[in-house]
C-alpha positions as a Markdown table, in Angstrom:
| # | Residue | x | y | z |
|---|---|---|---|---|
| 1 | Unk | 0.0 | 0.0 | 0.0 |
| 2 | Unk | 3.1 | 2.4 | 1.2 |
| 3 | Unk | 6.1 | 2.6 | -1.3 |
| 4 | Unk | 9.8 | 1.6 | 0.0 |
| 5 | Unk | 10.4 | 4.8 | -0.7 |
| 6 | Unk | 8.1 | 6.4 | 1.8 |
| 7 | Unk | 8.8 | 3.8 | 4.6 |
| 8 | Unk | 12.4 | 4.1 | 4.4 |
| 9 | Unk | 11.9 | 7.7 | 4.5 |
| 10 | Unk | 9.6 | 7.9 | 7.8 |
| 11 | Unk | 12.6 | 5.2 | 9.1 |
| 12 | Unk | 15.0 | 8.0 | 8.8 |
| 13 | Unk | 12.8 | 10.9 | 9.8 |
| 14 | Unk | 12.1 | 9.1 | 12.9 |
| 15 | Unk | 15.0 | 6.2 | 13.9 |
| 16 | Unk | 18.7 | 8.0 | 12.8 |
| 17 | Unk | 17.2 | 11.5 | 12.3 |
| 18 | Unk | 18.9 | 11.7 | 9.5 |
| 19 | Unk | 17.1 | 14.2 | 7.7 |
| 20 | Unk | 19.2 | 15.4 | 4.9 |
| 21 | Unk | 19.1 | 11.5 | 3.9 |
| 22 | Unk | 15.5 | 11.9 | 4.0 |
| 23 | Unk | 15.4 | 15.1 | 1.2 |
| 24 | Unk | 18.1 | 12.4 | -0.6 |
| 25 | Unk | 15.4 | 9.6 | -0.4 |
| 26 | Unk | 11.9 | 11.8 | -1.2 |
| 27 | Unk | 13.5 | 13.6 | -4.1 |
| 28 | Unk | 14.3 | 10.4 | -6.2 |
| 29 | Unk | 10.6 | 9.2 | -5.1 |
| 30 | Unk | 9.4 | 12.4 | -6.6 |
| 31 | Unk | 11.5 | 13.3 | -10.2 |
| 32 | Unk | 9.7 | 9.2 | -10.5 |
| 33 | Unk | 5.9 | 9.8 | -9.3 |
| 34 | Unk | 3.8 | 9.8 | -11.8 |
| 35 | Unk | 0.5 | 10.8 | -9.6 |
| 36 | Unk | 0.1 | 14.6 | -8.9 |
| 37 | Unk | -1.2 | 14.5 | -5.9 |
| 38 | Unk | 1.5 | 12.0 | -4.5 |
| 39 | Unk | 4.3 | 14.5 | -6.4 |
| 40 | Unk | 2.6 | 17.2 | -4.3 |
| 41 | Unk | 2.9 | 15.3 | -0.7 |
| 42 | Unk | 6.3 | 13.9 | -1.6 |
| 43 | Unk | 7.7 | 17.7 | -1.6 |
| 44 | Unk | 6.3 | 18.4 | 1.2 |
| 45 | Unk | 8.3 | 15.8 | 2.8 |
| 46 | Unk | 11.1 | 16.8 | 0.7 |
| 47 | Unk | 10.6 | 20.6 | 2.2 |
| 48 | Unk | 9.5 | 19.2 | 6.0 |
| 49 | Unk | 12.8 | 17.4 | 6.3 |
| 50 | Unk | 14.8 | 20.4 | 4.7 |
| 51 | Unk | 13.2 | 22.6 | 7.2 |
| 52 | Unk | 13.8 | 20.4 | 9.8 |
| 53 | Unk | 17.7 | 20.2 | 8.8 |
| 54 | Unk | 18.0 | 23.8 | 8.6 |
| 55 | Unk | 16.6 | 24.6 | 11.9 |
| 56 | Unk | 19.0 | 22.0 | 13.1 |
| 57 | Unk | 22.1 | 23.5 | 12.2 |
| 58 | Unk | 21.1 | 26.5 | 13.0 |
| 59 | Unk | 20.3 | 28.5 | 9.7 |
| 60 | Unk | 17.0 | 30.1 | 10.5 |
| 61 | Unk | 16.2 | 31.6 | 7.4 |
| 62 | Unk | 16.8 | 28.7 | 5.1 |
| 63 | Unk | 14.0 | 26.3 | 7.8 |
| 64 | Unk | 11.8 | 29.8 | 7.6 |
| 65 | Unk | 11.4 | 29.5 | 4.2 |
| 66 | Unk | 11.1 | 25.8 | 4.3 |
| 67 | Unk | 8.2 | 26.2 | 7.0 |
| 68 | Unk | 6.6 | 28.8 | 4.9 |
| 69 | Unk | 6.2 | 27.2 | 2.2 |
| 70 | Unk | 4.8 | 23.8 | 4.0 |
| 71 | Unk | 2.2 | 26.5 | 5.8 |
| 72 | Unk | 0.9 | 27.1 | 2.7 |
| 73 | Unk | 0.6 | 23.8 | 1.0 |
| 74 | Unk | -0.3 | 21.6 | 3.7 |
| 75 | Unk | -4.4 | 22.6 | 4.3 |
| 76 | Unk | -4.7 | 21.6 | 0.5 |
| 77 | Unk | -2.9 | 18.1 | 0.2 |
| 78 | Unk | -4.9 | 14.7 | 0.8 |
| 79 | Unk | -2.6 | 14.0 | 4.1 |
| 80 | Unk | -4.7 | 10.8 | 4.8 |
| 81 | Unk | -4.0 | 9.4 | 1.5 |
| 82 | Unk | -0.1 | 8.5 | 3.0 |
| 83 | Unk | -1.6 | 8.3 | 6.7 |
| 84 | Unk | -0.8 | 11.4 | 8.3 |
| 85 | Unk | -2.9 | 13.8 | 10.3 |
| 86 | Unk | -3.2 | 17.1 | 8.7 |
| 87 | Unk | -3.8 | 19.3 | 11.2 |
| 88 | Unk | -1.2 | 18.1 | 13.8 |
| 89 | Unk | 1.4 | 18.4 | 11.5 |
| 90 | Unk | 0.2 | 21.7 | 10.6 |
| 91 | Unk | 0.4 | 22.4 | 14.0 |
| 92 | Unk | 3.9 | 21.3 | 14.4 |
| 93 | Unk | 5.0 | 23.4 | 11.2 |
| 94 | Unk | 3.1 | 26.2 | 12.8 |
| 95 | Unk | 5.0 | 26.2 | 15.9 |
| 96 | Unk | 8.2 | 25.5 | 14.5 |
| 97 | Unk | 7.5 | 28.7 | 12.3 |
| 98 | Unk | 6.6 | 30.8 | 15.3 |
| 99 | Unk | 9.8 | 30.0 | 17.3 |
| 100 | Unk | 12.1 | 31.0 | 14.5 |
| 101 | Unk | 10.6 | 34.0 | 13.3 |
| 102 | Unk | 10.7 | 34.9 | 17.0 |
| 103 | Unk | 14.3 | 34.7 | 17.0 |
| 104 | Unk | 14.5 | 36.3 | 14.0 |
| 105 | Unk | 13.0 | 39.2 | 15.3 |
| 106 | Unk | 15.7 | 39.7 | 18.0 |
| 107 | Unk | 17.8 | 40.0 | 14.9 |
| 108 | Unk | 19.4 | 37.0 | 15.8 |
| 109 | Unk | 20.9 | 35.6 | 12.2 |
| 110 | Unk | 21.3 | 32.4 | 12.7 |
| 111 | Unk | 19.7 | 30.2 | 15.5 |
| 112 | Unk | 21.1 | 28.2 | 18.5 |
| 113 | Unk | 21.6 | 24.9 | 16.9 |
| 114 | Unk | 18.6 | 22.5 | 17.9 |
| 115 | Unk | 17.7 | 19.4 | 18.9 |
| 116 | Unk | 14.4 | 18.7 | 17.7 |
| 117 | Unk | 12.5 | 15.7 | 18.3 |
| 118 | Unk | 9.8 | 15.4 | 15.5 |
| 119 | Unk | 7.4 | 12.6 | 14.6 |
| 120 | Unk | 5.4 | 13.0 | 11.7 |
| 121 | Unk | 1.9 | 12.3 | 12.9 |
| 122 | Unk | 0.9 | 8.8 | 11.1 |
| 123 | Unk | -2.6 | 7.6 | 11.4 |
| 124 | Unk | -2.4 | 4.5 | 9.6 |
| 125 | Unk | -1.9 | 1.6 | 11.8 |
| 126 | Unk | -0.9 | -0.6 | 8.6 |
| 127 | Unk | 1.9 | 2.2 | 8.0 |
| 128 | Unk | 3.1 | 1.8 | 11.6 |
| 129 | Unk | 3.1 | -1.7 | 11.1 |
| 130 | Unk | 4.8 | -1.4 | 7.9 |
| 131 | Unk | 7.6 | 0.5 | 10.1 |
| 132 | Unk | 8.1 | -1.4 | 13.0 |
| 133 | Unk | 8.8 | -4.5 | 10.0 |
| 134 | Unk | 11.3 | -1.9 | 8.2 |
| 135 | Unk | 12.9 | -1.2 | 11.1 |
| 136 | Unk | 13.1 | -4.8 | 12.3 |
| 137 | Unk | 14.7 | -5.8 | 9.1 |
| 138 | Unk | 17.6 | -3.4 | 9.6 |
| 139 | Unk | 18.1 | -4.3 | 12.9 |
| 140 | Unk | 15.9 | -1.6 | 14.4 |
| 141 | Unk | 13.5 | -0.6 | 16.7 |
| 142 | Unk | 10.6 | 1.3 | 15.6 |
| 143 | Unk | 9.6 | 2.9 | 19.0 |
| 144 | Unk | 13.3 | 3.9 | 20.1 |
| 145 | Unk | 14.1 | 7.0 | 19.7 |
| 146 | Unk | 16.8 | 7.1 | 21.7 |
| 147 | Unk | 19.3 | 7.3 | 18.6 |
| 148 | Unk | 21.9 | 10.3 | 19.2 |
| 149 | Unk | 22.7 | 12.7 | 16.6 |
| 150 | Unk | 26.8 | 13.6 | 15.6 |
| 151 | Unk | 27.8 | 15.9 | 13.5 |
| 152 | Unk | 28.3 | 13.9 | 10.5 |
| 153 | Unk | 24.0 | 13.9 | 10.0 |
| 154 | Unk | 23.8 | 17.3 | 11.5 |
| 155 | Unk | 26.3 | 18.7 | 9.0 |
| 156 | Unk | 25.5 | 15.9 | 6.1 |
| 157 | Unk | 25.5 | 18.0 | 3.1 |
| 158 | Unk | 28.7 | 19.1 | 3.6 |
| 159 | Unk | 30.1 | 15.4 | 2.5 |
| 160 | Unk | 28.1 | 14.7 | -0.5 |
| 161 | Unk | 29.6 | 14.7 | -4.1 |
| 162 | Unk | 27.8 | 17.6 | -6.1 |
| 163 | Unk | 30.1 | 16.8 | -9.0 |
| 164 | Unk | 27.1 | 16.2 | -11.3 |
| 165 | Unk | 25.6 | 19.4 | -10.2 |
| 166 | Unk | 28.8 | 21.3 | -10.7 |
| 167 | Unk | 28.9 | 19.8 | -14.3 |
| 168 | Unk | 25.9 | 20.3 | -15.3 |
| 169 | Unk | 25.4 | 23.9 | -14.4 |
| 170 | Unk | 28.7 | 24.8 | -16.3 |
| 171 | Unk | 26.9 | 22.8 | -19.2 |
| 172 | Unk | 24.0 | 25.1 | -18.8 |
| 173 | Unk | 26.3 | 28.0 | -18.6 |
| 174 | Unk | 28.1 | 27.1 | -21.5 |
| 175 | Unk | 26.0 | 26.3 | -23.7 |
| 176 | Unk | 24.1 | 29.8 | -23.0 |
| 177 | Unk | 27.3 | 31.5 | -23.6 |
| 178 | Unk | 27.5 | 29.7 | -27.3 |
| 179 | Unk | 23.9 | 31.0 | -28.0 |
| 180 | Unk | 25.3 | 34.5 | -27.2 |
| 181 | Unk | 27.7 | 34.6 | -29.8 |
């Protein structure tokens, strides 16, 4: 009923906290949905878990924007459709929202790094079930989250290989400037 995708996702949203993983995992799930309306709920969870990473390390304005833009989509997606509660995650989002633009009106530039417990709000007893087998399989426990947090997930994206991006933007760039002349 739930894709790999998804479970693995709510496995690292919830078990290692490993939320730039998560953005990792959600974004190949979406550039391969075909369904709109699961496109629309997989960003989401691409821009939750961003959010949630930003506020982490600190940067208040990138999890602001993140949190902004979850505000506004989340009253119009089908949460129920992938077993989450709507309005408590709203409410989470909300709150989160409210801290950091708090802070951000003491002009403070970047936030006190945080440690944020967060469980998306899953309704769907087959989903949790799903989970705890997930997590059982890779030698986990669904209901532990007792998992700490080093600095290699807090400051992930640092260690990833952006070589492909790097190219492909000085193809674009490129290939503009040929068009120029």
């Amino acid at each position: 009923m739930y894709s790999e995708a998804y479970i693995h996702y709510l496995i690292e949203l919830h078990l290692t906290r490993d939320w730039f993983e998560c953005h990792e995992i959600m974004e190949e799930a979406w550039k391969e949905e075909t369904d709109p309306e699961l496109k629309l709920l997989w960003l989401a969870l691409i821009r939750l878990a961003v959010g949630l990473y930003h506020e982490r390390r600190g940067n208040a304005k990138g999890a602001q924007a993140m949190y902004e833009r979850l505000l506004k989509t989340i009253p119009s997606l089908e949460w129920p459709r992938i077993g989450v509660d709507k309005m408590k995650l709203h409410s989470f989002v909300h709150t989160r929202h409210e801290h950091i633009m708090s802070k951000m009106q003491t002009h403070t530039k970047n936030l006190e790094a945080a440690e944020l417990q967060f469980e998306l709000p899953i309704v769907d007893r087959q989903l949790i079930f799903a989970c705890e087998e997930k997590a059982q399989a890779m030698g986990k426990n669904w209901h532990d989250r007792s998992s700490d947090v080093d600095d290699a997930i807090i400051h992930r994206h640092r260690e990833r290989d952006r070589s492909d991006v790097i190219a492909a933007r000085l193809e674009a760039l490129n290939k503009r400037a040929s068009q120029q002349t």
